[in-house]
Amino acid sequence: MGSAPIVELEGVNGQRFTLSGPGAGDEGVTLKTDIQGLYDAPVKPLYTSHANEKGSTYRGKRELQRDIKFGVGVLGANGAWEDLDSDWRLAFDYGRTARLWVEHNNSRRYIDIALSREPEVTDPFKGHANGYTYITMHCVAADPYWYDKVDTFPWVSTIDTTGGSTANGTIVVPFANPTPAPIWAQWVVQAATNARWTIPDYSFGDDRYRRAAADANRRIVMPKLLAAEHLYIDTDEAAKHEQVRSNIDTQIYLRMNGTQFLYPIKAGQKRTEFNVSVTGAPAGVGIQLRLIRPYSRPWGLRL
């Protein structure tokens, strides 16, 4: 007989509730059984057909928002119910996201959720008398995926390259992508005036641009950095902001001259060496690779 997973809610105001597992109910709120929308992420396959086609042809898929429903019980003795009930409601908002954590065995993942409609309370006026209410929460996860911790892999140059030499380094990632779907690398580049970084954008066999072989070792030479200009690079093709941003809003993407990062890290990609280099920088300047792994479920699905 296994143990129940630990389920925690981290509210928009930072308050935490343990809903299931060890410590459940310590804050007066426990998870009930009416849970919907928290397992596999919703997907809509896209098919088209022409006039004389037998059946249809698969064209892709749309990854939809999650519509989530779950029930909780709020129990408070000695007149504490009203405060507990209020604390639970204040942990949620529309637009601002709370974070739902699920931990089981060696897995700990989270999903960000916001209210999609008002909570439904069964017999709210009996709460004071009974010290208990059952609340049905209706939430939405605009990003339908669960995430575990961000893995970071730094490299720091040990030599001075301000005279025009180049420092080369290798970031070794033991298991680049243990998920069943492609993921997108993120890079954080440390400021150094006039430093020029070269950052990998390997194709990993992806032939979306008909250049899988030609781009197997693709690397992008970045523009020279301005004074105090740190960079944040999110290679995700679906990112809701510029692919390359700076901490001082220098619109560095305009200095990229149209060059973009193109490729995700394929599903199941094992040990990988990411080769980076820098020139025009003092010793001690570094770069960090950040890998965020999305999962369709709160546990499992690791390759």
C-alpha positions as YAML, in Angstrom:
chain: A
units: angstrom
residues:
- id: 1
  name: MET
  ca: [0.00, 0.00, 0.00]
- id: 2
  name: GLY
  ca: [1.59, 3.26, -1.08]
- id: 3
  name: SER
  ca: [1.40, 6.63, 0.59]
- id: 4
  name: ALA
  ca: [-0.71, 9.55, -0.58]
- id: 5
  name: PRO
  ca: [1.15, 12.32, -2.43]
- id: 6
  name: ILE
  ca: [1.87, 15.55, -0.63]
- id: 7
  name: VAL
  ca: [-0.27, 18.32, -2.12]
- id: 8
  name: GLU
  ca: [0.47, 21.93, -1.16]
- id: 9
  name: LEU
  ca: [-1.02, 25.24, -2.23]
- id: 10
  name: GLU
  ca: [1.20, 28.32, -2.30]
- id: 11
  name: GLY
  ca: [-1.15, 31.28, -2.45]
- id: 12
  name: VAL
  ca: [-0.83, 34.51, -4.39]
- id: 13
  name: ASN
  ca: [-0.03, 36.14, -1.03]
- id: 14
  name: GLY
  ca: [2.65, 33.59, -0.15]
- id: 15
  name: GLN
  ca: [0.58, 31.69, 2.39]
- id: 16
  name: ARG
  ca: [0.93, 27.89, 2.25]
- id: 17
  name: PHE
  ca: [-1.58, 25.13, 2.87]
- id: 18
  name: THR
  ca: [-0.82, 21.41, 3.10]
- id: 19
  name: LEU
  ca: [-3.86, 19.76, 1.55]
- id: 20
  name: SER
  ca: [-2.82, 16.11, 1.39]
- id: 21
  name: GLY
  ca: [-0.15, 13.84, 2.84]
- id: 22
  name: PRO
  ca: [1.83, 14.43, 6.05]
- id: 23
  name: GLY
  ca: [0.69, 17.66, 7.69]
- id: 24
  name: ALA
  ca: [-2.59, 17.78, 5.78]
- id: 25
  name: GLY
  ca: [-5.07, 20.06, 7.49]
- id: 26
  name: ASP
  ca: [-2.51, 21.81, 9.68]
- id: 27
  name: GLU
  ca: [-3.79, 25.10, 8.23]
- id: 28
  name: GLY
  ca: [-7.41, 23.96, 8.43]
- id: 29
  name: VAL
  ca: [-7.85, 22.96, 4.77]
- id: 30
  name: THR
  ca: [-7.80, 19.45, 3.26]
- id: 31
  name: LEU
  ca: [-8.15, 18.17, -0.30]
- id: 32
  name: LYS
  ca: [-11.27, 16.19, -1.15]
- id: 33
  name: THR
  ca: [-11.92, 13.61, -3.86]
- id: 34
  name: ASP
  ca: [-13.75, 15.61, -6.53]
- id: 35
  name: ILE
  ca: [-10.64, 16.42, -8.62]
- id: 36
  name: GLN
  ca: [-10.77, 17.15, -12.34]
- id: 37
  name: GLY
  ca: [-8.27, 18.47, -14.87]
- id: 38
  name: LEU
  ca: [-5.03, 17.89, -12.98]
- id: 39
  name: TYR
  ca: [-3.76, 14.79, -14.77]
- id: 40
  name: ASP
  ca: [-2.97, 14.78, -18.51]
- id: 41
  name: ALA
  ca: [-2.72, 18.18, -20.20]
- id: 42
  name: PRO
  ca: [-5.61, 18.87, -22.61]
- id: 43
  name: VAL
  ca: [-4.75, 18.60, -26.30]
- id: 44
  name: LYS
  ca: [-6.86, 19.05, -29.43]
- id: 45
  name: PRO
  ca: [-5.59, 17.12, -32.48]
- id: 46
  name: LEU
  ca: [-6.06, 18.98, -35.76]
- id: 47
  name: TYR
  ca: [-7.25, 17.05, -38.82]
- id: 48
  name: THR
  ca: [-8.28, 18.27, -42.25]
- id: 49
  name: SER
  ca: [-9.75, 16.53, -45.28]
- id: 50
  name: HIS
  ca: [-10.29, 17.44, -48.90]
- id: 51
  name: ALA
  ca: [-13.33, 16.66, -51.01]
- id: 52
  name: ASN
  ca: [-12.26, 13.21, -52.22]
- id: 53
  name: GLU
  ca: [-10.09, 12.17, -49.30]
- id: 54
  name: LYS
  ca: [-10.78, 8.96, -47.47]
- id: 55
  name: GLY
  ca: [-10.92, 9.99, -43.84]
- id: 56
  name: SER
  ca: [-8.63, 12.86, -42.92]
- id: 57
  name: THR
  ca: [-5.00, 13.90, -42.46]
- id: 58
  name: TYR
  ca: [-3.38, 14.82, -39.18]
- id: 59
  name: ARG
  ca: [-2.02, 18.40, -39.28]
- id: 60
  name: GLY
  ca: [-0.82, 18.94, -35.75]
- id: 61
  name: LYS
  ca: [-2.24, 19.69, -32.34]
- id: 62
  name: ARG
  ca: [-3.24, 22.54, -30.08]
- id: 63
  name: GLU
  ca: [-2.20, 22.50, -26.46]
- id: 64
  name: LEU
  ca: [-5.13, 23.96, -24.55]
- id: 65
  name: GLN
  ca: [-5.46, 25.65, -21.20]
- id: 66
  name: ARG
  ca: [-6.37, 23.42, -18.28]
- id: 67
  name: ASP
  ca: [-9.76, 23.85, -16.69]
- id: 68
  name: ILE
  ca: [-9.38, 22.56, -13.15]
- id: 69
  name: LYS
  ca: [-11.90, 21.67, -10.51]
- id: 70
  name: PHE
  ca: [-11.22, 20.38, -7.02]
- id: 71
  name: GLY
  ca: [-12.88, 20.37, -3.64]
- id: 72
  name: VAL
  ca: [-11.50, 21.26, -0.22]
- id: 73
  name: GLY
  ca: [-12.87, 21.08, 3.27]
- id: 74
  name: VAL
  ca: [-12.29, 23.97, 5.67]
- id: 75
  name: LEU
  ca: [-12.48, 22.91, 9.31]
- id: 76
  name: GLY
  ca: [-11.98, 25.25, 12.24]
- id: 77
  name: ALA
  ca: [-12.80, 24.74, 15.89]
- id: 78
  name: ASN
  ca: [-13.40, 27.31, 18.62]
- id: 79
  name: GLY
  ca: [-14.56, 30.05, 16.27]
- id: 80
  name: ALA
  ca: [-11.52, 29.81, 13.98]
- id: 81
  name: TRP
  ca: [-13.48, 28.70, 10.92]
- id: 82
  name: GLU
  ca: [-14.14, 32.22, 9.62]
- id: 83
  name: ASP
  ca: [-10.44, 33.13, 9.69]
- id: 84
  name: LEU
  ca: [-9.42, 29.88, 8.00]
- id: 85
  name: ASP
  ca: [-12.09, 30.25, 5.34]
- id: 86
  name: SER
  ca: [-10.96, 33.82, 4.69]
- id: 87
  name: ASP
  ca: [-7.28, 32.81, 4.52]
- id: 88
  name: TRP
  ca: [-8.08, 30.18, 1.90]
- id: 89
  name: ARG
  ca: [-10.02, 32.61, -0.29]
- id: 90
  name: LEU
  ca: [-7.26, 35.24, -0.05]
- id: 91
  name: ALA
  ca: [-4.77, 32.71, -1.43]
- id: 92
  name: PHE
  ca: [-6.49, 32.91, -4.86]
- id: 93
  name: ASP
  ca: [-7.11, 35.63, -7.41]
- id: 94
  name: TYR
  ca: [-8.16, 36.21, -11.00]
- id: 95
  name: GLY
  ca: [-5.17, 36.74, -13.29]
- id: 96
  name: ARG
  ca: [-2.58, 36.34, -10.54]
- id: 97
  name: THR
  ca: [-1.50, 32.73, -10.08]
- id: 98
  name: ALA
  ca: [-1.24, 30.54, -7.03]
- id: 99
  name: ARG
  ca: [1.08, 27.53, -7.23]
- id: 100
  name: LEU
  ca: [-0.09, 23.98, -6.64]
- id: 101
  name: TRP
  ca: [2.70, 21.58, -5.62]
- id: 102
  name: VAL
  ca: [2.53, 17.78, -5.78]
- id: 103
  name: GLU
  ca: [5.28, 15.63, -4.28]
- id: 104
  name: HIS
  ca: [5.45, 11.86, -4.56]
- id: 105
  name: ASN
  ca: [8.46, 9.58, -4.17]
- id: 106
  name: ASN
  ca: [11.36, 11.43, -5.83]
- id: 107
  name: SER
  ca: [9.17, 13.81, -7.82]
- id: 108
  name: ARG
  ca: [8.11, 17.33, -6.82]
- id: 109
  name: ARG
  ca: [6.28, 19.37, -9.45]
- id: 110
  name: TYR
  ca: [4.13, 22.47, -9.62]
- id: 111
  name: ILE
  ca: [1.48, 24.06, -11.80]
- id: 112
  name: ASP
  ca: [0.34, 27.70, -11.68]
- id: 113
  name: ILE
  ca: [-3.40, 28.25, -11.36]
- id: 114
  name: ALA
  ca: [-5.81, 31.18, -11.10]
- id: 115
  name: LEU
  ca: [-9.52, 31.42, -10.45]
- id: 116
  name: SER
  ca: [-11.72, 30.92, -13.51]
- id: 117
  name: ARG
  ca: [-14.92, 31.66, -11.58]
- id: 118
  name: GLU
  ca: [-16.01, 32.19, -8.01]
- id: 119
  name: PRO
  ca: [-15.55, 29.33, -5.52]
- id: 120
  name: GLU
  ca: [-18.73, 27.39, -4.76]
- id: 121
  name: VAL
  ca: [-19.42, 27.03, -1.05]
- id: 122
  name: THR
  ca: [-21.86, 24.44, 0.26]
- id: 123
  name: ASP
  ca: [-24.08, 25.91, 2.99]
- id: 124
  name: PRO
  ca: [-21.84, 28.93, 3.72]
- id: 125
  name: PHE
  ca: [-24.12, 30.16, 6.50]
- id: 126
  name: LYS
  ca: [-23.62, 26.93, 8.43]
- id: 127
  name: GLY
  ca: [-19.88, 27.47, 8.64]
- id: 128
  name: HIS
  ca: [-20.06, 29.41, 11.89]
- id: 129
  name: ALA
  ca: [-22.39, 26.88, 13.49]
- id: 130
  name: ASN
  ca: [-20.66, 23.72, 12.28]
- id: 131
  name: GLY
  ca: [-17.09, 25.00, 11.99]
- id: 132
  name: TYR
  ca: [-16.86, 23.36, 8.54]
- id: 133
  name: THR
  ca: [-17.55, 24.11, 4.89]
- id: 134
  name: TYR
  ca: [-16.99, 22.26, 1.63]
- id: 135
  name: ILE
  ca: [-15.66, 24.51, -1.15]
- id: 136
  name: THR
  ca: [-15.46, 23.67, -4.84]
- id: 137
  name: MET
  ca: [-12.63, 25.54, -6.56]
- id: 138
  name: HIS
  ca: [-12.83, 26.38, -10.27]
- id: 139
  name: CYS
  ca: [-9.41, 27.30, -11.65]
- id: 140
  name: VAL
  ca: [-7.54, 27.68, -14.91]
- id: 141
  name: ALA
  ca: [-3.93, 26.94, -15.79]
- id: 142
  name: ALA
  ca: [-3.04, 29.07, -18.80]
- id: 143
  name: ASP
  ca: [0.18, 27.06, -19.05]
- id: 144
  name: PRO
  ca: [-1.14, 23.48, -18.87]
- id: 145
  name: TYR
  ca: [2.13, 21.83, -17.85]
- id: 146
  name: TRP
  ca: [3.62, 20.70, -14.58]
- id: 147
  name: TYR
  ca: [7.24, 21.67, -13.89]
- id: 148
  name: ASP
  ca: [9.93, 20.42, -11.57]
- id: 149
  name: LYS
  ca: [12.94, 22.37, -10.37]
- id: 150
  name: VAL
  ca: [14.99, 24.41, -12.83]
- id: 151
  name: ASP
  ca: [18.33, 22.73, -13.53]
- id: 152
  name: THR
  ca: [21.21, 25.18, -13.98]
- id: 153
  name: PHE
  ca: [24.59, 24.50, -15.56]
- id: 154
  name: PRO
  ca: [27.16, 27.33, -15.34]
- id: 155
  name: TRP
  ca: [30.47, 27.90, -17.06]
- id: 156
  name: VAL
  ca: [32.97, 30.61, -16.05]
- id: 157
  name: SER
  ca: [35.93, 31.75, -18.13]
- id: 158
  name: THR
  ca: [39.22, 31.48, -16.27]
- id: 159
  name: ILE
  ca: [41.28, 33.53, -18.72]
- id: 160
  name: ASP
  ca: [41.34, 37.17, -19.81]
- id: 161
  name: THR
  ca: [40.29, 37.55, -23.45]
- id: 162
  name: THR
  ca: [40.16, 41.36, -23.61]
- id: 163
  name: GLY
  ca: [43.22, 41.26, -25.87]
- id: 164
  name: GLY
  ca: [41.35, 39.41, -28.59]
- id: 165
  name: SER
  ca: [41.89, 35.76, -27.65]
- id: 166
  name: THR
  ca: [39.01, 33.32, -27.17]
- id: 167
  name: ALA
  ca: [38.07, 31.22, -24.16]
- id: 168
  name: ASN
  ca: [36.29, 27.98, -24.99]
- id: 169
  name: GLY
  ca: [34.25, 25.93, -22.58]
- id: 170
  name: THR
  ca: [31.97, 22.92, -22.45]
- id: 171
  name: ILE
  ca: [28.82, 22.59, -20.37]
- id: 172
  name: VAL
  ca: [28.08, 18.90, -19.83]
- id: 173
  name: VAL
  ca: [24.48, 17.94, -19.11]
- id: 174
  name: PRO
  ca: [24.09, 14.27, -18.07]
- id: 175
  name: PHE
  ca: [20.46, 13.93, -19.30]
- id: 176
  name: ALA
  ca: [19.44, 16.99, -21.29]
- id: 177
  name: ASN
  ca: [15.77, 16.15, -21.76]
- id: 178
  name: PRO
  ca: [14.16, 13.30, -19.81]
- id: 179
  name: THR
  ca: [10.65, 14.37, -20.88]
- id: 180
  name: PRO
  ca: [8.55, 12.93, -23.74]
- id: 181
  name: ALA
  ca: [8.33, 16.33, -25.48]
- id: 182
  name: PRO
  ca: [10.93, 18.80, -26.82]
- id: 183
  name: ILE
  ca: [12.16, 21.50, -24.43]
- id: 184
  name: TRP
  ca: [13.76, 24.87, -25.08]
- id: 185
  name: ALA
  ca: [17.04, 26.02, -23.59]
- id: 186
  name: GLN
  ca: [17.41, 29.25, -21.67]
- id: 187
  name: TRP
  ca: [20.68, 31.13, -21.24]
- id: 188
  name: VAL
  ca: [21.78, 33.81, -18.79]
- id: 189
  name: VAL
  ca: [24.83, 35.82, -19.89]
- id: 190
  name: GLN
  ca: [26.89, 37.88, -17.46]
- id: 191
  name: ALA
  ca: [27.69, 41.49, -18.35]
- id: 192
  name: ALA
  ca: [31.15, 42.46, -19.59]
- id: 193
  name: THR
  ca: [31.65, 45.49, -21.82]
- id: 194
  name: ASN
  ca: [32.51, 44.49, -25.42]
- id: 195
  name: ALA
  ca: [32.35, 40.77, -24.64]
- id: 196
  name: ARG
  ca: [31.09, 38.63, -27.50]
- id: 197
  name: TRP
  ca: [29.63, 35.22, -26.74]
- id: 198
  name: THR
  ca: [29.10, 32.25, -29.03]
- id: 199
  name: ILE
  ca: [26.18, 30.09, -27.89]
- id: 200
  name: PRO
  ca: [25.05, 26.71, -29.27]
- id: 201
  name: ASP
  ca: [21.78, 26.15, -31.11]
- id: 202
  name: TYR
  ca: [22.14, 22.52, -32.15]
- id: 203
  name: SER
  ca: [19.45, 20.98, -34.34]
- id: 204
  name: PHE
  ca: [19.38, 17.64, -32.45]
- id: 205
  name: GLY
  ca: [18.20, 16.07, -35.70]
- id: 206
  name: ASP
  ca: [15.21, 18.40, -36.03]
- id: 207
  name: ASP
  ca: [14.51, 18.90, -39.73]
- id: 208
  name: ARG
  ca: [11.84, 21.63, -39.48]
- id: 209
  name: TYR
  ca: [13.99, 23.97, -41.59]
- id: 210
  name: ARG
  ca: [15.39, 21.18, -43.81]
- id: 211
  name: ARG
  ca: [18.79, 21.76, -42.18]
- id: 212
  name: ALA
  ca: [19.03, 19.00, -39.58]
- id: 213
  name: ALA
  ca: [22.47, 17.84, -40.72]
- id: 214
  name: ALA
  ca: [23.81, 21.28, -41.63]
- id: 215
  name: ASP
  ca: [22.77, 22.71, -38.26]
- id: 216
  name: ALA
  ca: [23.90, 19.76, -36.14]
- id: 217
  name: ASN
  ca: [26.61, 21.97, -34.63]
- id: 218
  name: ARG
  ca: [24.99, 25.36, -35.20]
- id: 219
  name: ARG
  ca: [26.27, 28.13, -32.94]
- id: 220
  name: ILE
  ca: [25.21, 31.77, -32.77]
- id: 221
  name: VAL
  ca: [27.70, 34.61, -32.41]
- id: 222
  name: MET
  ca: [26.03, 37.21, -30.22]
- id: 223
  name: PRO
  ca: [26.43, 41.00, -30.55]
- id: 224
  name: LYS
  ca: [29.04, 42.69, -28.39]
- id: 225
  name: LEU
  ca: [27.69, 43.51, -24.95]
- id: 226
  name: LEU
  ca: [27.24, 47.06, -23.78]
- id: 227
  name: ALA
  ca: [28.34, 48.24, -20.34]
- id: 228
  name: ALA
  ca: [26.38, 46.53, -17.52]
- id: 229
  name: GLU
  ca: [24.32, 44.57, -20.05]
- id: 230
  name: HIS
  ca: [23.30, 41.14, -18.77]
- id: 231
  name: LEU
  ca: [21.35, 38.97, -21.20]
- id: 232
  name: TYR
  ca: [18.47, 36.57, -20.75]
- id: 233
  name: ILE
  ca: [17.78, 34.26, -23.70]
- id: 234
  name: ASP
  ca: [14.64, 32.14, -23.97]
- id: 235
  name: THR
  ca: [14.81, 30.07, -27.15]
- id: 236
  name: ASP
  ca: [11.17, 28.93, -26.90]
- id: 237
  name: GLU
  ca: [9.36, 29.60, -30.18]
- id: 238
  name: ALA
  ca: [6.16, 30.18, -28.18]
- id: 239
  name: ALA
  ca: [7.68, 32.65, -25.71]
- id: 240
  name: LYS
  ca: [5.48, 35.68, -25.03]
- id: 241
  name: HIS
  ca: [8.39, 38.12, -25.13]
- id: 242
  name: GLU
  ca: [11.49, 38.84, -27.20]
- id: 243
  name: GLN
  ca: [13.82, 35.87, -27.56]
- id: 244
  name: VAL
  ca: [16.83, 37.86, -26.32]
- id: 245
  name: ARG
  ca: [16.38, 40.49, -23.60]
- id: 246
  name: SER
  ca: [18.73, 42.63, -21.55]
- id: 247
  name: ASN
  ca: [18.45, 43.80, -17.96]
- id: 248
  name: ILE
  ca: [18.78, 47.44, -19.04]
- id: 249
  name: ASP
  ca: [16.25, 47.28, -21.90]
- id: 250
  name: THR
  ca: [18.74, 47.89, -24.70]
- id: 251
  name: GLN
  ca: [16.57, 46.17, -27.34]
- id: 252
  name: ILE
  ca: [19.44, 43.84, -28.11]
- id: 253
  name: TYR
  ca: [17.20, 41.81, -30.41]
- id: 254
  name: LEU
  ca: [17.61, 44.65, -32.92]
- id: 255
  name: ARG
  ca: [21.38, 44.09, -32.83]
- id: 256
  name: MET
  ca: [20.88, 40.42, -33.66]
- id: 257
  name: ASN
  ca: [20.27, 41.40, -37.31]
- id: 258
  name: GLY
  ca: [17.49, 38.86, -37.67]
- id: 259
  name: THR
  ca: [19.46, 35.89, -36.32]
- id: 260
  name: GLN
  ca: [17.36, 33.67, -34.08]
- id: 261
  name: PHE
  ca: [17.70, 30.54, -32.00]
- id: 262
  name: LEU
  ca: [15.75, 27.88, -33.88]
- id: 263
  name: TYR
  ca: [15.87, 24.48, -32.26]
- id: 264
  name: PRO
  ca: [14.51, 22.73, -29.17]
- id: 265
  name: ILE
  ca: [16.24, 19.90, -27.35]
- id: 266
  name: LYS
  ca: [14.58, 16.72, -28.56]
- id: 267
  name: ALA
  ca: [12.66, 14.37, -26.28]
- id: 268
  name: GLY
  ca: [14.88, 11.78, -24.62]
- id: 269
  name: GLN
  ca: [18.13, 13.61, -25.41]
- id: 270
  name: LYS
  ca: [20.80, 11.99, -23.23]
- id: 271
  name: ARG
  ca: [24.23, 13.30, -22.24]
- id: 272
  name: THR
  ca: [24.96, 16.45, -24.20]
- id: 273
  name: GLU
  ca: [27.94, 18.76, -24.44]
- id: 274
  name: PHE
  ca: [27.09, 22.41, -25.05]
- id: 275
  name: ASN
  ca: [30.16, 24.22, -26.37]
- id: 276
  name: VAL
  ca: [30.35, 27.94, -25.57]
- id: 277
  name: SER
  ca: [33.02, 30.57, -26.09]
- id: 278
  name: VAL
  ca: [33.69, 34.21, -25.25]
- id: 279
  name: THR
  ca: [36.10, 36.85, -26.46]
- id: 280
  name: GLY
  ca: [36.76, 40.40, -25.28]
- id: 281
  name: ALA
  ca: [35.96, 39.60, -21.64]
- id: 282
  name: PRO
  ca: [37.97, 39.58, -18.41]
- id: 283
  name: ALA
  ca: [38.50, 36.37, -16.46]
- id: 284
  name: GLY
  ca: [35.60, 35.43, -14.21]
- id: 285
  name: VAL
  ca: [32.83, 36.24, -16.69]
- id: 286
  name: GLY
  ca: [30.30, 33.45, -17.05]
- id: 287
  name: ILE
  ca: [27.24, 32.01, -18.71]
- id: 288
  name: GLN
  ca: [24.50, 29.75, -17.36]
- id: 289
  name: LEU
  ca: [22.36, 27.19, -19.16]
- id: 290
  name: ARG
  ca: [18.91, 26.77, -17.61]
- id: 291
  name: LEU
  ca: [16.69, 23.79, -18.44]
- id: 292
  name: ILE
  ca: [13.03, 23.77, -17.43]
- id: 293
  name: ARG
  ca: [11.28, 20.45, -17.99]
- id: 294
  name: PRO
  ca: [7.49, 20.42, -18.56]
- id: 295
  name: TYR
  ca: [5.40, 17.35, -17.82]
- id: 296
  name: SER
  ca: [1.80, 16.55, -18.69]
- id: 297
  name: ARG
  ca: [1.22, 14.87, -15.32]
- id: 298
  name: PRO
  ca: [2.10, 15.69, -11.71]
- id: 299
  name: TRP
  ca: [4.31, 12.59, -11.52]
- id: 300
  name: GLY
  ca: [5.90, 10.04, -13.85]
- id: 301
  name: LEU
  ca: [6.54, 10.33, -17.62]
- id: 302
  name: ARG
  ca: [10.32, 10.55, -17.22]
- id: 303
  name: LEU
  ca: [12.10, 8.72, -20.03]
...
